Amino acid sequence: MREDWEHGGFGLYIHWPFCQAKCPYCDFNSHVVAQIDQKAWCNAYLSEIDRVGAETQGRVLKSVFFGGGTPSMMDPDLVDAILTKVRATWSLANDIEITLEANPTSVEAGRFVGYRDAGVNRVSMGIQALNDTDLRALGRLHTAQEALTAFSTARETFDRVSFDLIYARQGQNLADWRAELTQALGLAIDHLSLYQLTIEDGTAFGDRYAAGKLRGLPNDDVAADMYALTQDVCAAANFESYEVSNHARPGYESIHNQIYWRYGDYAGIGPGAHGRLTLGGDRYATEAPLAPMQWLAQVGKTGIGDSLRSKLSAEDQRSELLLMGMRLREGVLIKRIEITEKIEKNINSLNDLGMVKSRGDRLVLTGQGRPILNAVLRELLAD
Ligand SMILES: C[S@@+](CC[C@H](N)C(=O)[O-])C[C@H]1O[C@@H](n2cnc3c(N)ncnc32)[C@H](O)[C@@H]1O
Ligand code: SF4
């Protein structure tokens, strides 16, 4: 019988935890260090691939994603060694997607050909803003021009290139965002990630915000208008959103991210990486220690990078399926949802409010529900 994860397929996430500098808004597991022993990191990643490969033998791998941190700090030789090991471990889908997240500086762009030769076929660049004043406010190390130059190197090197922008920034109004988004769509090839700035606890922006010193952020109404504008302008340019913050030309959606949102299985390797694996009929959540040197030492000592492996109950799995799947425009296959009396009641009341609906064999958000996704999900999963 087909196992549930096969609806989403199987992918591999590799976390690289280092950056040149810490951006003040970012709460990803990223660290700035003076020196990195790339050989030691290589040994640890290869050992982890051996470990998860033994547990997932016979599977077809649909994607590999090098995320961070700043994976474009990795030596191309390190990426090559990892991908050589990946090819020896799993059968690869014919259309496998191998993405690497890159920061758009000239130094990183100099490594693009090496990554391509190692097997990377898609780059996702964090451009964030298209003017220097805002890039400085976001703590970025590149100028707008440098980002555009790195982007054009990426275009020449890879068939598939995506980039990220952050909107609802300090001092940004609706007209500013419209102009920047229009410029971005003029550059975009097949995929764009457009994130509304979130202020995260424990970041420099979080501290400044708490102290009342992060001025000029658009209020909630303006931010909601920016979201609506994003949907309209992108759809008009044939970059419809296939997920809340992700836009692609039809057929160019990110295979890797779709594995998460369709609630497939993925092995997560590296400091702080999360995974979801179905083994022996049960589904497990895995997690690794956040601190880079702790992870490295643990892999060296015990041969196991994970710090946690917990079995997910049927209820956990239902919540995760809905939390992930409702982010997608395609929604969730109804036959995958284990319907209880409570869930049915929640779905019916959200349907009556016009927030969700069934479309064919799927449960989807309506246009009215999409901008308030988090509130809809809370209601959907309420006890
Ligand atoms: C792991 S990070 C980026 C990769 C790469 N290090 C870079 O910065 O170019 C993934 C993306 O998350 C987005 N992001 C991170 N923190 C955010 C925040 N607080 N609000 C909105 N977007 C955020 C940024 O657009 C970033 O490019
Ligand atoms: S946004 Fe990217 S470069 Fe900046 S700290 Fe986060 S992961 Fe590092």
Tab-separated table of C-alpha atoms in Angstrom, residues 152-375:
chain	number	residue	atom	x	y	z
A	152	SER	CA	23.058	37.905	-13.687
A	153	THR	CA	26.025	35.564	-13.044
A	154	ALA	CA	23.534	33.104	-11.542
A	155	ARG	CA	21.297	33.400	-14.621
A	156	GLU	CA	24.205	32.634	-16.903
A	157	THR	CA	25.225	29.638	-14.782
A	158	PHE	CA	21.939	27.969	-13.767
A	159	ASP	CA	18.674	27.281	-15.571
A	160	ARG	CA	16.676	27.917	-12.438
A	161	VAL	CA	17.254	30.939	-10.222
A	162	SER	CA	14.960	32.253	-7.516
A	163	PHE	CA	15.392	35.251	-5.280
A	164	ASP	CA	13.980	36.491	-1.986
A	165	LEU	CA	12.744	39.945	-1.115
A	166	ILE	CA	11.507	41.184	2.235
A	167	TYR	CA	8.692	43.753	2.227
A	168	ALA	CA	6.871	45.845	4.847
A	169	ARG	CA	10.281	47.249	5.774
A	170	GLN	CA	10.958	50.377	7.807
A	171	GLY	CA	9.923	53.472	5.891
A	172	GLN	CA	8.421	51.510	2.988
A	173	ASN	CA	5.005	52.555	1.687
A	174	LEU	CA	2.659	50.852	-0.753
A	175	ALA	CA	3.910	52.797	-3.770
A	176	ASP	CA	7.555	51.976	-2.895
A	177	TRP	CA	6.716	48.287	-2.709
A	178	ARG	CA	4.762	48.365	-5.967
A	179	ALA	CA	7.755	49.913	-7.750
A	180	GLU	CA	10.239	47.459	-6.224
A	181	LEU	CA	8.025	44.454	-6.947
A	182	THR	CA	7.555	45.578	-10.542
A	183	GLN	CA	11.327	45.864	-10.918
A	184	ALA	CA	11.759	42.403	-9.347
A	185	LEU	CA	9.235	40.823	-11.707
A	186	GLY	CA	11.157	42.320	-14.605
A	187	LEU	CA	14.255	40.453	-13.409
A	188	ALA	CA	12.649	37.238	-12.189
A	189	ILE	CA	13.134	34.066	-14.181
A	190	ASP	CA	10.866	31.390	-12.791
A	191	HIS	CA	10.471	31.792	-9.018
A	192	LEU	CA	10.260	34.501	-6.360
A	193	SER	CA	9.925	34.324	-2.567
A	194	LEU	CA	8.332	37.454	-1.107
A	195	TYR	CA	8.354	37.580	2.679
A	196	GLN	CA	6.655	40.127	4.854
A	197	LEU	CA	9.173	41.291	7.485
A	198	THR	CA	8.497	39.564	10.787
A	199	ILE	CA	10.006	40.855	14.000
A	200	GLU	CA	11.427	37.844	15.811
A	201	ASP	CA	12.215	37.674	19.526
A	202	GLY	CA	15.898	37.298	20.242
A	203	THR	CA	17.055	39.215	17.149
A	204	ALA	CA	18.506	42.735	17.064
A	205	PHE	CA	15.264	43.987	15.462
A	206	GLY	CA	13.291	42.170	18.176
A	207	ASP	CA	15.244	44.020	20.887
A	208	ARG	CA	14.917	47.387	19.139
A	209	TYR	CA	11.191	46.841	18.629
A	210	ALA	CA	10.687	45.940	22.297
A	211	ALA	CA	12.528	49.142	23.255
A	212	GLY	CA	10.268	51.173	20.927
A	213	LYS	CA	13.236	52.058	18.711
A	214	LEU	CA	12.361	50.262	15.481
A	215	ARG	CA	10.632	53.148	13.767
A	216	GLY	CA	8.696	53.493	10.533
A	217	LEU	CA	7.298	49.972	10.208
A	218	PRO	CA	4.082	49.914	8.147
A	219	ASN	CA	1.019	49.354	10.344
A	220	ASP	CA	-1.067	46.159	10.030
A	221	ASP	CA	-3.485	47.703	7.515
A	222	VAL	CA	-0.685	48.868	5.217
A	223	ALA	CA	1.063	45.486	5.558
A	224	ALA	CA	-2.208	43.726	4.607
A	225	ASP	CA	-2.546	46.035	1.578
A	226	MET	CA	1.045	45.167	0.621
A	227	TYR	CA	0.198	41.472	0.785
A	228	ALA	CA	-2.897	41.944	-1.410
A	229	LEU	CA	-0.898	44.056	-3.871
A	230	THR	CA	1.760	41.328	-4.028
A	231	GLN	CA	-0.857	38.729	-4.976
A	232	ASP	CA	-2.391	40.920	-7.677
A	233	VAL	CA	0.817	42.222	-9.258
A	234	CYS	CA	2.447	38.775	-9.313
A	235	ALA	CA	-0.642	37.049	-10.721
A	236	ALA	CA	-0.828	39.649	-13.508
A	237	ALA	CA	2.798	38.789	-14.393
A	238	ASN	CA	2.038	35.009	-14.442
A	239	PHE	CA	3.800	34.520	-11.095
A	240	GLU	CA	0.778	33.360	-9.159
A	241	SER	CA	1.383	32.417	-5.522
A	242	TYR	CA	1.440	28.642	-5.123
A	243	GLU	CA	2.146	29.141	-1.414
A	244	VAL	CA	1.596	32.087	0.926
A	245	SER	CA	4.981	33.715	0.214
A	246	ASN	CA	6.123	31.846	-2.873
A	247	HIS	CA	5.425	32.662	-6.492
A	248	ALA	CA	6.387	30.752	-9.610
A	249	ARG	CA	5.642	30.482	-13.263
A	250	PRO	CA	3.432	27.414	-13.710
A	251	GLY	CA	5.628	24.291	-13.566
A	252	TYR	CA	8.518	26.035	-11.773
A	253	GLU	CA	7.343	25.657	-8.182
A	254	SER	CA	10.127	24.556	-5.822
A	255	ILE	CA	10.088	20.755	-5.627
A	256	HIS	CA	11.852	20.842	-2.269
A	257	ASN	CA	9.430	23.198	-0.583
A	258	GLN	CA	6.517	21.241	-2.000
A	259	ILE	CA	7.816	18.143	-0.203
A	260	TYR	CA	7.409	20.039	3.100
A	261	TRP	CA	4.034	21.523	2.265
A	262	ARG	CA	2.637	18.279	0.834
A	263	TYR	CA	3.854	16.611	4.012
A	264	GLY	CA	6.279	14.217	2.411
A	265	ASP	CA	9.365	12.746	4.105
A	266	TYR	CA	12.664	14.564	4.367
A	267	ALA	CA	15.924	13.816	6.065
A	268	GLY	CA	17.418	16.874	7.805
A	269	ILE	CA	21.185	16.920	8.284
A	270	GLY	CA	23.279	19.567	10.058
A	271	PRO	CA	23.004	21.748	13.177
A	272	GLY	CA	19.396	22.467	14.076
A	273	ALA	CA	18.050	20.589	11.041
A	274	HIS	CA	14.579	19.077	11.338
A	275	GLY	CA	13.417	15.955	9.535
A	276	ARG	CA	10.278	13.885	9.060
A	277	LEU	CA	10.813	10.209	8.325
A	278	THR	CA	8.419	7.296	7.999
A	279	LEU	CA	10.213	4.167	9.188
A	280	GLY	CA	8.553	0.793	9.740
A	281	GLY	CA	5.106	2.323	9.253
A	282	ASP	CA	5.570	5.036	11.906
A	283	ARG	CA	6.351	8.668	11.279
A	284	TYR	CA	9.106	10.370	13.260
A	285	ALA	CA	10.155	13.955	13.833
A	286	THR	CA	13.918	14.396	14.058
A	287	GLU	CA	15.939	17.341	15.327
A	288	ALA	CA	19.641	18.047	15.678
A	289	PRO	CA	21.494	20.223	18.250
A	290	LEU	CA	21.575	23.897	17.271
A	291	ALA	CA	25.150	24.730	18.231
A	292	PRO	CA	27.453	24.009	15.276
A	293	MET	CA	30.432	22.760	17.272
A	294	GLN	CA	28.220	20.591	19.473
A	295	TRP	CA	26.685	18.952	16.402
A	296	LEU	CA	30.089	18.420	14.814
A	297	ALA	CA	31.502	16.856	17.983
A	298	GLN	CA	28.440	14.649	18.457
A	299	VAL	CA	28.612	13.265	14.914
A	300	GLY	CA	32.342	12.579	15.369
A	301	LYS	CA	31.848	10.877	18.721
A	302	THR	CA	28.579	8.952	18.327
A	303	GLY	CA	27.977	8.823	14.576
A	304	ILE	CA	24.461	10.237	15.137
A	305	GLY	CA	23.747	13.908	14.484
A	306	ASP	CA	20.180	13.877	15.805
A	307	SER	CA	19.366	14.933	19.342
A	308	LEU	CA	15.724	13.934	19.108
A	309	ARG	CA	13.635	11.342	17.349
A	310	SER	CA	10.018	11.256	18.440
A	311	LYS	CA	7.129	9.238	17.069
A	312	LEU	CA	4.273	11.401	15.837
A	313	SER	CA	0.763	10.460	16.944
A	314	ALA	CA	-2.106	10.351	14.445
A	315	GLU	CA	-3.255	13.710	15.865
A	316	ASP	CA	0.203	15.296	15.473
A	317	GLN	CA	0.308	14.109	11.887
A	318	ARG	CA	-3.138	15.480	11.106
A	319	SER	CA	-2.164	18.885	12.525
A	320	GLU	CA	1.083	18.944	10.561
A	321	LEU	CA	-0.619	17.855	7.338
A	322	LEU	CA	-3.088	20.741	7.675
A	323	LEU	CA	-0.581	23.330	8.922
A	324	MET	CA	1.660	22.657	5.959
A	325	GLY	CA	-0.858	21.810	3.253
A	326	MET	CA	-3.249	24.711	3.753
A	327	ARG	CA	-0.398	27.081	2.887
A	328	LEU	CA	-0.572	25.752	-0.660
A	329	ARG	CA	-3.018	27.081	-3.220
A	330	GLU	CA	-3.738	23.432	-4.160
A	331	GLY	CA	-4.754	22.733	-0.525
A	332	VAL	CA	-4.914	19.274	1.084
A	333	LEU	CA	-6.289	15.995	-0.310
A	334	ILE	CA	-9.355	15.358	1.845
A	335	LYS	CA	-8.788	11.594	1.922
A	336	ARG	CA	-5.473	12.207	3.721
A	337	ILE	CA	-7.175	14.030	6.613
A	338	GLU	CA	-8.228	11.724	9.391
A	339	ILE	CA	-11.609	13.323	10.017
A	340	THR	CA	-12.883	13.418	13.602
A	341	GLU	CA	-16.185	14.882	14.733
A	342	LYS	CA	-14.358	17.987	15.958
A	343	ILE	CA	-12.395	18.526	12.740
A	344	GLU	CA	-15.544	18.106	10.689
A	345	LYS	CA	-17.301	20.706	12.830
A	346	ASN	CA	-14.365	23.131	12.490
A	347	ILE	CA	-14.233	22.665	8.718
A	348	ASN	CA	-17.988	23.228	8.429
A	349	SER	CA	-17.948	26.413	10.458
A	350	LEU	CA	-14.960	27.816	8.518
A	351	ASN	CA	-16.773	26.860	5.324
A	352	ASP	CA	-19.867	28.752	6.505
A	353	LEU	CA	-17.679	31.791	7.202
A	354	GLY	CA	-16.260	31.563	3.652
A	355	MET	CA	-12.675	30.907	4.820
A	356	VAL	CA	-12.212	27.366	3.428
A	357	LYS	CA	-14.013	25.314	0.810
A	358	SER	CA	-13.729	21.968	-0.906
A	359	ARG	CA	-12.529	22.036	-4.484
A	360	GLY	CA	-12.789	18.611	-6.111
A	361	ASP	CA	-11.105	16.155	-3.750
A	362	ARG	CA	-9.258	18.885	-1.824
A	363	LEU	CA	-9.785	21.284	1.047
A	364	VAL	CA	-8.515	24.757	0.116
A	365	LEU	CA	-8.390	28.260	1.559
A	366	THR	CA	-10.614	30.839	-0.083
A	367	GLY	CA	-9.304	34.232	-1.220
A	368	GLN	CA	-10.841	35.626	1.969
A	369	GLY	CA	-9.098	33.052	4.177
A	370	ARG	CA	-5.648	33.363	2.631
A	371	PRO	CA	-4.558	36.707	4.168
A	372	ILE	CA	-5.546	35.472	7.642
A	373	LEU	CA	-4.083	31.981	7.267
A	374	ASN	CA	-2.836	31.727	10.858
A	375	ALA	CA	-6.230	32.551	12.351
